[in-house]
Coordinates of C-alpha atoms in Angstrom, one line a residue:
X1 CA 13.0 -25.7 52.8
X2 CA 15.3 -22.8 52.7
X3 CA 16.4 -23.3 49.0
X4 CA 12.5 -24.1 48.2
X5 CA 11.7 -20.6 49.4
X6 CA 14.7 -18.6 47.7
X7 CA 13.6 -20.1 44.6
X8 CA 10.1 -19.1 44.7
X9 CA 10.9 -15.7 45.6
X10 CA 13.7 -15.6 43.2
X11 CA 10.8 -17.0 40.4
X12 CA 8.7 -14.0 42.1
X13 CA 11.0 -11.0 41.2
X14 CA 11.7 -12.4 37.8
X15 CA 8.7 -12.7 37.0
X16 CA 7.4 -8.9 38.4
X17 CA 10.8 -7.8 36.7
X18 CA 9.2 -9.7 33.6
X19 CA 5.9 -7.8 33.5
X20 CA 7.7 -4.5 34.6
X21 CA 10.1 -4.6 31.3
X22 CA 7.4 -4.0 28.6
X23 CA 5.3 -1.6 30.9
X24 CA 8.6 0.3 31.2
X25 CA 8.5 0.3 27.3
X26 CA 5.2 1.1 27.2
X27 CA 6.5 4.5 29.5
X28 CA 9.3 5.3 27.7
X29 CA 7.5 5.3 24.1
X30 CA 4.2 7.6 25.8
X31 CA 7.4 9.7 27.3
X32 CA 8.7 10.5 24.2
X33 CA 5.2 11.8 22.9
X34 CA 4.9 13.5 25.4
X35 CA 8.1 15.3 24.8
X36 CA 7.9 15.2 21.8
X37 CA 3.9 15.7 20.8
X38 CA 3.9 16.2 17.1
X39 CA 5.4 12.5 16.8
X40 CA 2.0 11.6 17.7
X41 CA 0.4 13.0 14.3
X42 CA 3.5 12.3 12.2
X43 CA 3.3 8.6 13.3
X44 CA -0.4 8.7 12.9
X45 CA -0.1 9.9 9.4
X46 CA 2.8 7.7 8.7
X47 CA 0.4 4.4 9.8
X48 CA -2.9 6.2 8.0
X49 CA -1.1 6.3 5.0
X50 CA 0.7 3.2 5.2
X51 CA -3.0 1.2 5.6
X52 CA -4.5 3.5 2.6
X53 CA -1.2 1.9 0.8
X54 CA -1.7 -1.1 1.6
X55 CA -4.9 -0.9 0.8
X56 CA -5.0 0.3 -2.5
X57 CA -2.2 -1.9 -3.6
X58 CA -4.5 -4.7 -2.5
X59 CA -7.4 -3.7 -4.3
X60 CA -5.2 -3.1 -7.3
X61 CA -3.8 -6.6 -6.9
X62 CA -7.5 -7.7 -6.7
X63 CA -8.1 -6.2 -10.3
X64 CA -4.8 -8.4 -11.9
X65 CA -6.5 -11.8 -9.9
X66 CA -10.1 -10.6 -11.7
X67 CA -8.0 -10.6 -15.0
X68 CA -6.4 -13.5 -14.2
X69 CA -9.3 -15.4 -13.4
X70 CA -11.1 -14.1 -17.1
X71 CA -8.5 -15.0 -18.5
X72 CA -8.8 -18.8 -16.9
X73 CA -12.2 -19.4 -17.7
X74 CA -12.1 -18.1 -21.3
X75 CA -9.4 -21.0 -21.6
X76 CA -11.8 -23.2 -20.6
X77 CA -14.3 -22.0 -22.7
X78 CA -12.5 -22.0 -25.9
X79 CA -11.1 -25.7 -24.8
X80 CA -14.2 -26.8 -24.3
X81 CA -16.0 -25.4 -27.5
X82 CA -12.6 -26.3 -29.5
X83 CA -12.8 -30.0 -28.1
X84 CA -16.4 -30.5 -29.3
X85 CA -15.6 -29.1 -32.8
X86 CA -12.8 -31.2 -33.4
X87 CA -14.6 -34.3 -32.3
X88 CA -17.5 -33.7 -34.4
X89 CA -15.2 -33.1 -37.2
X90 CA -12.9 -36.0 -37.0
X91 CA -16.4 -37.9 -37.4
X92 CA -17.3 -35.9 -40.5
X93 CA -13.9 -37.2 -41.9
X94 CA -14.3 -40.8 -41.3
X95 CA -17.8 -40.2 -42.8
X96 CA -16.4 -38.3 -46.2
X97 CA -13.7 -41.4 -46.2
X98 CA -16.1 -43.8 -46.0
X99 CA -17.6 -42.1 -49.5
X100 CA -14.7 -41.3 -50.8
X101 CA -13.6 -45.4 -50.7
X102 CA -17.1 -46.4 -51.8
X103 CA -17.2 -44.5 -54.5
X104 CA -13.8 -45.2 -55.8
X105 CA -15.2 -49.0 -55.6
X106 CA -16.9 -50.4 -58.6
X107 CA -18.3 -53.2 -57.2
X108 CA -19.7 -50.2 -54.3
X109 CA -21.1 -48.7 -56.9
X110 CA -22.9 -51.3 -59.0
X111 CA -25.4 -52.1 -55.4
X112 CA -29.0 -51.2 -56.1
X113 CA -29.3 -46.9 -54.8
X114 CA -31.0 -47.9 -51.3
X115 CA -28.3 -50.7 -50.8
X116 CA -25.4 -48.3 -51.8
X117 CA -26.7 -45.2 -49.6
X118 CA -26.9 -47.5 -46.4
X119 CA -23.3 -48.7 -46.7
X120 CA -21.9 -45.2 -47.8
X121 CA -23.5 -42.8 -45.6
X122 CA -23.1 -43.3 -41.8
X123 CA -25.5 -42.1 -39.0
X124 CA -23.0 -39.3 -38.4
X125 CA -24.3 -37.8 -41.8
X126 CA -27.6 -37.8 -40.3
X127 CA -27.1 -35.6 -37.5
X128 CA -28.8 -32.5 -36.7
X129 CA -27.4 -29.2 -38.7
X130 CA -26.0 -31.7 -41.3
X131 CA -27.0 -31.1 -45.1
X132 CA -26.4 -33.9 -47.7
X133 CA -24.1 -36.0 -47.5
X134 CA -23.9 -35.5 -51.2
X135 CA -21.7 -37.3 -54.1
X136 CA -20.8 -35.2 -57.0
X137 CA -19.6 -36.4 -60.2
X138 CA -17.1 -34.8 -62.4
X139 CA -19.2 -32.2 -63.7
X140 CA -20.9 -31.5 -60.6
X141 CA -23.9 -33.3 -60.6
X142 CA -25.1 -35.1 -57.7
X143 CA -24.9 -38.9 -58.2
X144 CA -25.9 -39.8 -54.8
X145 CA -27.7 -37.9 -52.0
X146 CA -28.6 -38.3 -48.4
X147 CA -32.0 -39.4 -47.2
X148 CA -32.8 -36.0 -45.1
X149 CA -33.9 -34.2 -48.0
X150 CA -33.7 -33.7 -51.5
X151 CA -31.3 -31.3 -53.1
X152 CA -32.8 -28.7 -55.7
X153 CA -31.4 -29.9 -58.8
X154 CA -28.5 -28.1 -60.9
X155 CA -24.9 -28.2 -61.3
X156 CA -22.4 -27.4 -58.5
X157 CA -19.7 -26.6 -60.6
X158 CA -18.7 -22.6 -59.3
X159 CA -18.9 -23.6 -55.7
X160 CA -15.6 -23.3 -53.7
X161 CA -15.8 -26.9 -52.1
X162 CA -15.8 -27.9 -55.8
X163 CA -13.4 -25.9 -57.7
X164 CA -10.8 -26.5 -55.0
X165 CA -11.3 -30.1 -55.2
X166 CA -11.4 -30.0 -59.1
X167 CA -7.9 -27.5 -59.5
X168 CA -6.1 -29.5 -56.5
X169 CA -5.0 -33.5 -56.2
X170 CA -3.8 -32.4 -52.9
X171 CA -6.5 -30.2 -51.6
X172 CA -7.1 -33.1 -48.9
X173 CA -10.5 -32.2 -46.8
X174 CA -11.6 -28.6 -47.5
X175 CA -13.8 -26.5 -45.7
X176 CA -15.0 -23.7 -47.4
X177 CA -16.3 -20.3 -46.8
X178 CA -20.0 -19.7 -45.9
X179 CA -22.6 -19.8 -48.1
X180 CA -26.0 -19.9 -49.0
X181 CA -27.1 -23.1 -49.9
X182 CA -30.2 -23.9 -52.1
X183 CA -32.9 -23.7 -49.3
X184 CA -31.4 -19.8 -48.1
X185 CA -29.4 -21.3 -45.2
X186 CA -26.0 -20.4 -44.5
X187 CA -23.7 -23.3 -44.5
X188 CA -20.0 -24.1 -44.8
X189 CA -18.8 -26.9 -47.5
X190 CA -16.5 -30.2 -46.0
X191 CA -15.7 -31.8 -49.3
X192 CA -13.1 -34.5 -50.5
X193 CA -11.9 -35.6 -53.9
X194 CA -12.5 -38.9 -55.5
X195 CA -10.0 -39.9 -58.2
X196 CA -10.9 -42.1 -60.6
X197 CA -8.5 -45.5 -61.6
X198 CA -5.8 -43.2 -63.1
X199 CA -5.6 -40.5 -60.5
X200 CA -8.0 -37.8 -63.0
X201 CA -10.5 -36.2 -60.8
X202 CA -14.1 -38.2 -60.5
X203 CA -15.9 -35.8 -58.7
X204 CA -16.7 -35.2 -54.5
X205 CA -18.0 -36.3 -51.4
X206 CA -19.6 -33.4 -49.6
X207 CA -21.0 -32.8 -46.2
X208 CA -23.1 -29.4 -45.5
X209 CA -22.6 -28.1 -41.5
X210 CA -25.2 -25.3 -41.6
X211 CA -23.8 -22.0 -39.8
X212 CA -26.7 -23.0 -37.1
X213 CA -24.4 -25.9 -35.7
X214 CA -21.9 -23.1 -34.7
X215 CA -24.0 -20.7 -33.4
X216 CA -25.8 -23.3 -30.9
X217 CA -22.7 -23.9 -29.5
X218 CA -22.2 -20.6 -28.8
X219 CA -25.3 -19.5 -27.7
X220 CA -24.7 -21.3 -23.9
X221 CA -21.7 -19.4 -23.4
X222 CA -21.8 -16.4 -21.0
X223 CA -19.4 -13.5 -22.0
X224 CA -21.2 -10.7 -20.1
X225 CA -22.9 -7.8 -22.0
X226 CA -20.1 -6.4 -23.6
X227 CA -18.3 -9.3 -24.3
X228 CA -18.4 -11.5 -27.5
X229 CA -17.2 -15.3 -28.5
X230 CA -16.9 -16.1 -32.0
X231 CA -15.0 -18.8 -34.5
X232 CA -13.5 -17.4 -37.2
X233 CA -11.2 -18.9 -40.4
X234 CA -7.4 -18.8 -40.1
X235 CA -7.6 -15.9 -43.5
X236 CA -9.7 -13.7 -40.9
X237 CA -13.4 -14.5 -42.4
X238 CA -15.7 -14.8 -40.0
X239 CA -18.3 -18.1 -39.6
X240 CA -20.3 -17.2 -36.5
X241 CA -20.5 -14.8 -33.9
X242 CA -21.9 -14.2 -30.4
X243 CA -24.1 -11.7 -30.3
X244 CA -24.8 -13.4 -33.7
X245 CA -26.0 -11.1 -37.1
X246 CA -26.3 -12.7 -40.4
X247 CA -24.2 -9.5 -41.5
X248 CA -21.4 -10.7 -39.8
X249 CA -20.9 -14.6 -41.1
X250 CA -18.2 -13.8 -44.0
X251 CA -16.9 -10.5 -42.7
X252 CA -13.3 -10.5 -43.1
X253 CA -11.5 -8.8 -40.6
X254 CA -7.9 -9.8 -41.9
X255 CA -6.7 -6.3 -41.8
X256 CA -6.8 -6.1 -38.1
X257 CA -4.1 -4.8 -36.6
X258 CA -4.5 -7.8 -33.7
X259 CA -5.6 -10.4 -36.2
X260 CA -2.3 -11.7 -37.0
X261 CA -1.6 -12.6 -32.8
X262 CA -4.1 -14.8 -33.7
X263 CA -2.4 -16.7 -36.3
X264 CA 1.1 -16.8 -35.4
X265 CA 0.6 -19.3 -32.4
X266 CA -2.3 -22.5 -31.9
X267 CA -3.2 -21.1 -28.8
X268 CA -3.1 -17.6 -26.8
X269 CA -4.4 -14.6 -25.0
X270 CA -4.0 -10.8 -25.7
X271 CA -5.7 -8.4 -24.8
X272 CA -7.1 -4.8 -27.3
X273 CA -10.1 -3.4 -28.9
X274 CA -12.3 -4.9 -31.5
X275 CA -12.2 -3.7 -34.5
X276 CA -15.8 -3.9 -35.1
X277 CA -17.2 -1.9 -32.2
X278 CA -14.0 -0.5 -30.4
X279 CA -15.0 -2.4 -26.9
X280 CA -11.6 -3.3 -25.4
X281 CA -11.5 -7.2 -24.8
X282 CA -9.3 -10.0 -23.3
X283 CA -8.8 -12.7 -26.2
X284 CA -8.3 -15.9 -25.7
X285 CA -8.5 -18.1 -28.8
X286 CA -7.5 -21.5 -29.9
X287 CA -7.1 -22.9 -33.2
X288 CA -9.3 -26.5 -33.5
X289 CA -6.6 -29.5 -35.1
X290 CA -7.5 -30.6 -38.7
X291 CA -9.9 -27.5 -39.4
X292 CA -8.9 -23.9 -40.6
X293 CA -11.4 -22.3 -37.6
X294 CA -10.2 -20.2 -34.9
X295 CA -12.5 -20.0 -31.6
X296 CA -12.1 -16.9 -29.7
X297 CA -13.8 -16.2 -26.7
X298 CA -13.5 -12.1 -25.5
X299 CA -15.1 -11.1 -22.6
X300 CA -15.3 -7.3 -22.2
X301 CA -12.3 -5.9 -19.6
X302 CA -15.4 -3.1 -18.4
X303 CA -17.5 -6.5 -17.6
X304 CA -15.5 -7.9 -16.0
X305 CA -14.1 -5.4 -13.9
X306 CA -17.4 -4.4 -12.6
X307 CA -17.8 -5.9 -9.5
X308 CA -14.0 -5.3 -8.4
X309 CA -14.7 -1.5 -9.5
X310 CA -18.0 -1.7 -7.8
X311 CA -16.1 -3.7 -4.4
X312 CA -12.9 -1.2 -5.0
X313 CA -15.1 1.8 -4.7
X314 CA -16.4 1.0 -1.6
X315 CA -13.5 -0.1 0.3
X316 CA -11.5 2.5 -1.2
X317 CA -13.7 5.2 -0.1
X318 CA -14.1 3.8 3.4
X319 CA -10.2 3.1 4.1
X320 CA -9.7 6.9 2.7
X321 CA -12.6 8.2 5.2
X322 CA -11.0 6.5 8.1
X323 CA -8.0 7.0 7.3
X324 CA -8.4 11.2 7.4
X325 CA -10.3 10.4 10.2
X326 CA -7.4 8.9 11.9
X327 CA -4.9 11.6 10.5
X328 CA -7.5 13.9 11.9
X329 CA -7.8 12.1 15.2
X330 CA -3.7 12.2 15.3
X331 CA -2.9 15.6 14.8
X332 CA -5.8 16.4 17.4
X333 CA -3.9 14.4 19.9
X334 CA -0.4 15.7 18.8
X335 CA -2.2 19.6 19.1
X336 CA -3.9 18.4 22.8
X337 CA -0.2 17.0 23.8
X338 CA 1.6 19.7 22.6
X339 CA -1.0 22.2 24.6
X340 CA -0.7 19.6 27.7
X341 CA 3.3 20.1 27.4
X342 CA 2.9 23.5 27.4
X343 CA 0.7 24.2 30.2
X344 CA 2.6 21.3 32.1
X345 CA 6.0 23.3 31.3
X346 CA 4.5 26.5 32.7
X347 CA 3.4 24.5 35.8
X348 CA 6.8 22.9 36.0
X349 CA 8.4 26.6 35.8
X350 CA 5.7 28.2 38.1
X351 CA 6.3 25.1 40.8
X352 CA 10.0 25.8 40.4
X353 CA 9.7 29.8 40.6
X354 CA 9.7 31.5 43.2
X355 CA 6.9 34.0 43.3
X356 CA 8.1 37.3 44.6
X357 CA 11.5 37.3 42.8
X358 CA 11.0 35.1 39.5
X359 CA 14.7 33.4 40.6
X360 CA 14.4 29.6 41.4
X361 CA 12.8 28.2 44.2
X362 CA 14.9 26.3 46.7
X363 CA 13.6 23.2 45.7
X364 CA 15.3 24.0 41.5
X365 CA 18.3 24.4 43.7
X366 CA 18.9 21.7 45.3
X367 CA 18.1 19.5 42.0
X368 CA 20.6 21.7 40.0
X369 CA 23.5 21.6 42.4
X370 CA 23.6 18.0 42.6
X371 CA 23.2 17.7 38.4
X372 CA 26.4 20.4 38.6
X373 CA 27.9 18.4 41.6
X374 CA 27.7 15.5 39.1
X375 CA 28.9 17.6 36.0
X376 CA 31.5 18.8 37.9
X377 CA 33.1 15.5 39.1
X378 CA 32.5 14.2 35.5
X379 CA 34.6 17.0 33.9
X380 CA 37.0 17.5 36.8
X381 CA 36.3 21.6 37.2
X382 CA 35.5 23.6 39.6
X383 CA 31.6 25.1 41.4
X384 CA 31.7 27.9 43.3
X385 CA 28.4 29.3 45.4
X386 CA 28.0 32.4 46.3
X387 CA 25.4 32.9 49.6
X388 CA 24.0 36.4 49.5
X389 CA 21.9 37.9 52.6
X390 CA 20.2 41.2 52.8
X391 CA 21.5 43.2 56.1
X392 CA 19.4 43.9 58.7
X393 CA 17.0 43.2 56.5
X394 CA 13.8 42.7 59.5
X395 CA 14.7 46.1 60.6
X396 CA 13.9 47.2 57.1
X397 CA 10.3 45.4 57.3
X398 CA 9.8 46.9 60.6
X399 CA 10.3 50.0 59.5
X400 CA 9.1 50.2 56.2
X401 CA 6.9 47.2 56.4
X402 CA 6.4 44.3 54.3
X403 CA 5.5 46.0 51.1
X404 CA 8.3 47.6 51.2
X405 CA 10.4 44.6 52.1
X406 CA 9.0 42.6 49.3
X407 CA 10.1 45.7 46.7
X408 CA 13.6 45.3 48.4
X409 CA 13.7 41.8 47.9
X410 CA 12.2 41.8 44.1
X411 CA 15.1 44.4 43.7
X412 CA 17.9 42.5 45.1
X413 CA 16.9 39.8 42.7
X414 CA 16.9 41.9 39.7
X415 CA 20.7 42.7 40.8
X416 CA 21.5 39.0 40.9
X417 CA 20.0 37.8 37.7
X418 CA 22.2 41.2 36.2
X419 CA 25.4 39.8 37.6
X420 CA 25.2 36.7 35.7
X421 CA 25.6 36.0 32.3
X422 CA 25.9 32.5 31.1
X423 CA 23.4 30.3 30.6
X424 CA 24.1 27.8 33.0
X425 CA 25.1 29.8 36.3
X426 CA 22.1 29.2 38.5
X427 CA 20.2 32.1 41.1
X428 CA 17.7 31.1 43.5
X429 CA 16.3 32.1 46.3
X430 CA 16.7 30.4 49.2
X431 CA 14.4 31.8 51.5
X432 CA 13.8 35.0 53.7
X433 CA 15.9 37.3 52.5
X434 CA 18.8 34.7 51.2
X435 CA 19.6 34.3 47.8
X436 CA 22.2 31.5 46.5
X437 CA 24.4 31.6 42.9
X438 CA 26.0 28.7 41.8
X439 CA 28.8 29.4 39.2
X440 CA 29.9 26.4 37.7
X441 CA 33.5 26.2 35.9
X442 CA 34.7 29.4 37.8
X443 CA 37.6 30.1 40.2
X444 CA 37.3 31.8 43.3
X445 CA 38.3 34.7 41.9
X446 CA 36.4 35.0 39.3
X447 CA 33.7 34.2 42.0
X448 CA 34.8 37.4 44.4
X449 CA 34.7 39.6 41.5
X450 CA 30.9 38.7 40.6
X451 CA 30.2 39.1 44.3
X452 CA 32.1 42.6 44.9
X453 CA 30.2 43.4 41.6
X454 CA 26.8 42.6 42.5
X455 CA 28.0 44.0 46.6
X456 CA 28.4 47.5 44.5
X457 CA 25.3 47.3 42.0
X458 CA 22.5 46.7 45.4
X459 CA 24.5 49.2 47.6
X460 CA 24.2 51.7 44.1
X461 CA 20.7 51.3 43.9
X462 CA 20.6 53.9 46.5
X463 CA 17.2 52.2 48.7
X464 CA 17.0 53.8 51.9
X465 CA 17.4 51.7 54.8
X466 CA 17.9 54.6 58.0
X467 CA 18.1 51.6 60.4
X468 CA 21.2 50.6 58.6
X469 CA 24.7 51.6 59.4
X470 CA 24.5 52.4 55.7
X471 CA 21.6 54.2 55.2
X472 CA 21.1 52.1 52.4
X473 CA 20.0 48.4 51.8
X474 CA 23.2 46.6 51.2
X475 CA 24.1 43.1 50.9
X476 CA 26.3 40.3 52.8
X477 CA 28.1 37.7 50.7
X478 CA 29.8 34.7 51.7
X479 CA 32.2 32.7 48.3
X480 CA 33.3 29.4 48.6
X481 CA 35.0 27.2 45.1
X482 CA 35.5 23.6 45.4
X483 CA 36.6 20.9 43.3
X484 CA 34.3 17.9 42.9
X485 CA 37.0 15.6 42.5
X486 CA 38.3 16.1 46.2
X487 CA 35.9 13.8 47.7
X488 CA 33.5 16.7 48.7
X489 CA 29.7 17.1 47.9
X490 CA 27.3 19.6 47.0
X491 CA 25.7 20.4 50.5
X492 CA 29.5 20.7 52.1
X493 CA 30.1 23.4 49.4
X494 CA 26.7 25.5 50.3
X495 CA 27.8 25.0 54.1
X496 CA 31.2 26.5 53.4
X497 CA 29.7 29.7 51.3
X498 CA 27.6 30.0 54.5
X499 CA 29.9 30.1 56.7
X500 CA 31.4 32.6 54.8
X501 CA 28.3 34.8 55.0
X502 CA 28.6 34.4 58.5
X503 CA 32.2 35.7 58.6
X504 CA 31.2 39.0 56.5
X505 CA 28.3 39.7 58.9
X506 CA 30.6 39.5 61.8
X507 CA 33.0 41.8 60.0
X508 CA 30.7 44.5 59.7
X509 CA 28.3 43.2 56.7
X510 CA 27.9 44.7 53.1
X511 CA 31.4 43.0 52.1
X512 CA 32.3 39.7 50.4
X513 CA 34.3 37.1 51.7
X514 CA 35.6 34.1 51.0
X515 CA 35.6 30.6 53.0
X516 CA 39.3 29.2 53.8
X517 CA 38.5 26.3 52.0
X518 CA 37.8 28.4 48.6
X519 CA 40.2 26.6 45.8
X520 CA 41.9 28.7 43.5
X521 CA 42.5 28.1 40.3
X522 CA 40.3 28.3 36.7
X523 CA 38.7 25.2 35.4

């Protein structure tokens, strides 16, 4: 049961000495403001700046992510809008192929017209935004045409999809420019060759994509105000754009300075201004497989940036509100401590002062002699005391009365705190008319002489005292030096000086002498 008991009480002070470790931090960190009170608003502004900082460098972090994020999703729209191009024209290809091989087959050839269109023209050549499909002779008139509508009639020979095909064995499939096609429309040309049995050219297979298939691909795509998505050809000629002008299909904008980013990689992202309306835009383009077409899709950085400007406003103006606030709030405290440690320092030096004299009160005594006491045996030197009394001193108040007395006393104490010179030699009053001078690191006879001296200086002032053997008010002075180091303490050494005070009033008073226990010697 014993052991049981220690250990609960042992548990008990660990855990009180437990809590009592961070309140003691807690003491020590307001001590130090306190002591030191402008810490307060330098640490205040230190942590109000730090959070604005932070702050700021998050919101700025928050812009890079809403880049970042643009940048993601215009990937994805030029994937997805690439993706569909380059499906629809791989079945374009196998539809000019299937021409192409038709036509280069007599036997194709020879079915009755209804027959041959059927097996030559697919359903893909049917779709929607599809004109033809046509097939073109050697001179450039169509031989065979698709059943959507009828073509105007004339010769083809000056288009692009034609010429290229006539001038080049190796042209492959070729998509030209834009143009305007017999009804007005703007289209683009996907034309292949047809060689005849000994290679000479026989004429083409052509499919017409009106410019409208482009644009309704585009026109689902959100890019904000500002922004813009557009395909353009790999020689910088433009097919369609978003906002969409007839003016712009065929613009060439080759001789941009950010153009050739474009064609020096199959994919990317920059970021610059357009050089048709000077809005600054983050690019990110594609090039679709098979095709010379580009798609680019460029949101504006102003529209996209709108919300985190809109969001960084806010909080930005709020965390720099509160935050001055806080600085505010700081130095406010650090100006109400700094006031509190003066007023408490006055206090401290009022409660330690003793009122008649302005010397220390006996209370500042007794605290310093033991810090010298300490110093003393730390350093191995020597404290001397010196006990002072004023001689017949309630004669004097008796005479004069207690006015006067107080003068006397106010007077003596000017003479002490003229005798001493170095900062840390220590007057006080001890009470009545006794006054007490510590002199640390001094000999008893450098002691004596500051006692003869300040013996001479009242007796000079000349203040009558008839009651006196004097006629004067003079002073009694007992001097004592002891080092701390000879197992002795303060309060023996202030007994010693006054029992040397004693000694000089039974020798007559107004003299100085020193206890037989006085050490002599200079530390």
């Amino acid at each position: 049961m014993t052991g049981s008991s220690d250990n609960f009480a042992r548990g008990r002070r660990q855990g009180r000495l437990r809590v009592a470790e961070p309140q003691a931090a807690w003491d020590r960190l307001a001590n130090m403001f306190a002591l030191q009170p402008l810490m307060a608003g330098i640490a205040g502004t230190v942590v109000a700046v730090s959070m604005v900082g932070l702050s700021l460098v998050t919101l700025y972090n928050g812009r890079a992510d809403a880049l970042d994020h643009a940048r993601e999703t215009s990937a994805n729209l030029v994937s997805i809008i690439e993706g569909t191009i380059a499906r629809d024209v791989d079945l374009y290809k196998i539809s000019l192929k299937a021409i192409v091989d038709g036509a280069e087959q007599p036997e194709m050839m020879a079915l009755p017209p209804n027959v041959r269109r059927q097996a030559m023209f697919d359903r893909a050549t049917t779709a929607l935004y599809i004109g033809g499909p046509y097939l073109m002779d050697a001179k450039g008139q169509v031989v065979i045409e698709g059943d959507l509508e009828t073509v105007r009639p004339g010769l083809f020979t000056e288009r692009e999809y034609f010429r290229v095909q006539e001038h080049d064995s190796n042209a492959g499939i070729y998509f030209s420019h834009p143009y305007r096609d017999g009804f007005g429309r703007l289209s683009i040309g996907i034309s292949q060759r047809i060689n005849s049995d000994d290679g000479s050219f026989a004429g083409i297979a052509l499919l017409a994509v009106r410019v409208e298939y482009f644009r309704m691909l585009l026109q689902n795509v959100d890019i904000g105000h500002l922004g813009s998505v557009f395909i353009i050809r790999e020689d910088g000629t433009f097919l369609v754009r978003k906002p969409y002008t007839d003016s712009d299909v065929g613009r060439n904008v080759s001789g941009s300075s950010t153009f050739p980013v474009m064609i020096s990689h199959p994919s990317g992202a920059y970021v610059a201004k357009s050089p048709m309306d000077g809005v600054r835009r983050l690019y990110s383009y594609a090039r679709v497989p098979g095709t010379p077409f580009i798609v680019v899709v460029a949101p504006a950085e102003d529209d996209v940036l709108t919300s985190w400007r809109n969001r960084s406003i806010a909080v930005g103006s709020l965390t720099l509100i509160f935050g001055f606030c806080f600085i505010a709030l700081s130095w406010l405290l650090a100006i109400s401590l700094k006031q509190r440690a003066v007023v408490q320092a006055e206090l401290i030096q009022l409660a330690g002062t003793d009122a008649l004299t302005g010397l220390d009160n006996r209370r500042v005594l007794d605290s310093r002699m033991d810090e010298e006491w300490r110093r003393a045996r730390r350093n191995g030197t020597s404290l001397s005391a010196l006990f002072i009394d004023i001689d017949h001193f309630k004669r004097f108040n008796d005479t004069y009365g207690h006015a006067a007395g107080d003068n006397a006393l106010a007077r003596v104490a000017e003479c002490i705190e003229s005798v001493i010179r170095r900062p840390g030699d220590i007057a006080a009053r001890y009470g009545g008319e006794e006054f007490v001078i510590l002199l640390p690191n001094t000999s008893s006879v450098g002691a004596s002489r500051i006692a003869e001296k300040l013996r001479a200086k009242v007796e000079a002032m000349g203040i009558a005292h008839v009651p006196s053997p004097y006629g004067v008010v003079t002073v009694s002075i007992g001097c004592t030096t002891s080092f701390a180091d000879r197992g002795r303490n303060a309060v023996s050494l202030l007994s010693d000086a006054d029992g040397a005070l004693y000694l000089a009033k039974m020798s007559g008073r107004n003299r100085v002498t020193a206890s037989a226990s006085a050490a002599v010697g200079v530390h």
